[in-house]
Amino acid sequence: MIRTIQSLHKYLLIAVALLPLMSLPSCQRKSLVEDVNVESVLITGLQMSDQSLPELEKTTFSIDHRKGLIYNARPLPKGTKIGRVKLQITASPDALPKVYIGGVEQPSTSGLDTVNMSKHAEGVRIVMQHRKNTALTKEYQLKINIYERDPYTHRWTESAHPAPATATRDDLLLSRLVDNGQAYYYFARTATEQHLWRASHKSPEIWQEVTIATALDSPIMDIAAQGGSDAIICLQKSGQCVVYSHANGGDWAQSNALPGKASHLLGNLYYRGENKPLIAVQSADGLHFNSESGVRIPQTFPLEDNARLSLTIEHHPVELLIGGSVADTTALVYSTSNGLDWLTPHDAKRVSKVWPSKLPGCMVYEPQDKTILLLKPATQPKQATSPAMRVYVSLDYGTVWQRLTEESILPALYYDPSQTHQRGLALYRGDDGRIYLFGGLKGGTPTLWVGQPIRFQ
C-alpha cells in the first residue's frame, strides 16, 4: 500500500512537472496567431494624390493604431477641394481594404484605385479585412484636415514699445534686419546718415540705438549677422569690414575676414563655429562672388534691393535672397550653401511667381512647421494694385511660393490704399513663436506690431 502511494505520488510529480511543457506550445501558438492577426490587418502607410492638387501628394498622413485614426497633422490650405483621388494604402497582402464614405461602401479597392473623396466631410472609414479569415478586421477613421481660414492669419496688437525711429523715414536708401541668435539688429541708411538699433532675444520689443563709432574710416553700408556671439558684421564704404560686438562691451573691431575690397555684403554663413561672409567684389571685368577670381555675378542678381534670410537646412547653413528688377515678370530667388554657387529655381524652370518691385521686402522663418513667410511691397510703376503689400509662403525653402490673400495676415494698416509703402520694412520672430513687424510705411509714428499665429493655438 505504501509502495502504491509512493508510485502514485511519483507519477503526480512527473505530471505536474510536464504540465507547463504540455501547455507551452498551445500558449505560443495562440500568442503567435494573435500577433499575425493584428499585423496582417494593419495599415502601415496611406497616401493620396491628384494632379490638380500637388500639395495633396506631399501631405503626410499619420496613423494612430491604438485609436484607429489616420489624419494629416498639417492641414491642407484653406479652400482646398478634394474630388477624385488616387488612394494608395500600404498593408499586408493578406488584408483587403474596404472604403466607406458617408456610410456608403465604395467600389472594391486595391492599393491605387481612384476614389471620390468629395464627401469626405461626411466621414471616411477604412476597414481592413483578412482575406482568409473574414472575422479578422481592423477599422480606421480617415480625417482630412483643411484649414477653415488661412493658417498664416495673425492676431495683431500694438506693442507698448515703439519701433526704431528711423524705420518710417522717407529718405531711406537701405534697411536691414538680422538675427544672430542672441539679438536682433536693425540698420537704416540714408544719403547722409547711418543708424543701428538693437533688441535682445529676451526683450524683443525694446529697441535701443547703438552708437556707431566715429573712428571708422568710412560709413557703414550694410550689415550681416555673425554667429557664435552677440555681434554683427558691418561693410564699410571703403570695402573693408568691421565687427560690432555687444558681448565685448560694444567694441568696434576691424575684421580681416574679407578678401580684397567688397562692394556689397550678401550675408554670412555660420557653420561649425566659423563665419563665412558672402560678398560681391568689383574687378576690371565686373562683379564676382566672394573674390576677384570668383564666379561672375549675373546682371540681374539683386545686389542690394533684396530680402535676405539665413537658415539651416539639414545641418547646413543656407543664405536665401529674393529681389529683382521690376522689368522682370517675377522676383528672382537665389540661395547658396557655400557662397560659391548661387542657385535659383529659375535654372530648373521654376518661376517664383513673387511680385517684382524696387522695394526689397522681408522674410521670416518658422522652424516649428518649416515655413518661410515673405512680405513684398507690390509697388511697381504704372502697375500698382490694391492691396499694395503682398504676402507669400514657401513650404520648400524658397523653391515654390504660394500667395496668401487674407488681409488679416498683416495689420489692416498695411492694406490701407492711402498708405505709401517704402523701404524700412522689418519682420522678425521671437523665441515664443510670435512675430514682430514694423516700418515699410511712409511717415507716421514708428509702431511695433506683435502678431500671434493662430495655427499654433
Short mmCIF file of C-alpha atoms in Angstrom, two decimals, residues 174-176 304-308 322-323 357-362 374-377 422-425:
data_model
loop_
_atom_site.label_atom_id
_atom_site.label_comp_id
_atom_site.label_asym_id
_atom_site.label_seq_id
_atom_site.Cartn_x
_atom_site.Cartn_y
_atom_site.Cartn_z
CA LEU A 174 18.63 100.72 -47.44
CA SER A 175 17.30 98.97 -44.35
CA ARG A 176 18.30 95.58 -42.98
CA GLU A 304 21.18 95.47 -52.61
CA ASP A 305 17.42 95.75 -53.01
CA ASN A 306 16.73 92.26 -51.73
CA ALA A 307 15.04 90.37 -48.95
CA ARG A 308 17.54 88.17 -47.14
CA ILE A 322 14.96 87.44 -53.16
CA GLY A 323 14.75 90.53 -55.34
CA SER A 357 9.29 95.58 -57.19
CA LYS A 358 12.03 98.06 -56.36
CA LEU A 359 11.31 97.62 -52.67
CA PRO A 360 13.14 94.68 -51.10
CA GLY A 361 10.58 93.25 -48.68
CA CYS A 362 11.50 90.92 -45.82
CA LEU A 374 7.70 86.69 -47.29
CA LEU A 375 6.35 90.24 -47.26
CA LYS A 376 6.79 92.05 -50.56
CA PRO A 377 5.55 95.59 -51.30
CA GLN A 422 8.71 102.30 -48.90
CA ARG A 423 11.95 100.89 -47.53
CA GLY A 424 12.25 100.29 -43.81
CA LEU A 425 10.07 97.17 -43.59
#
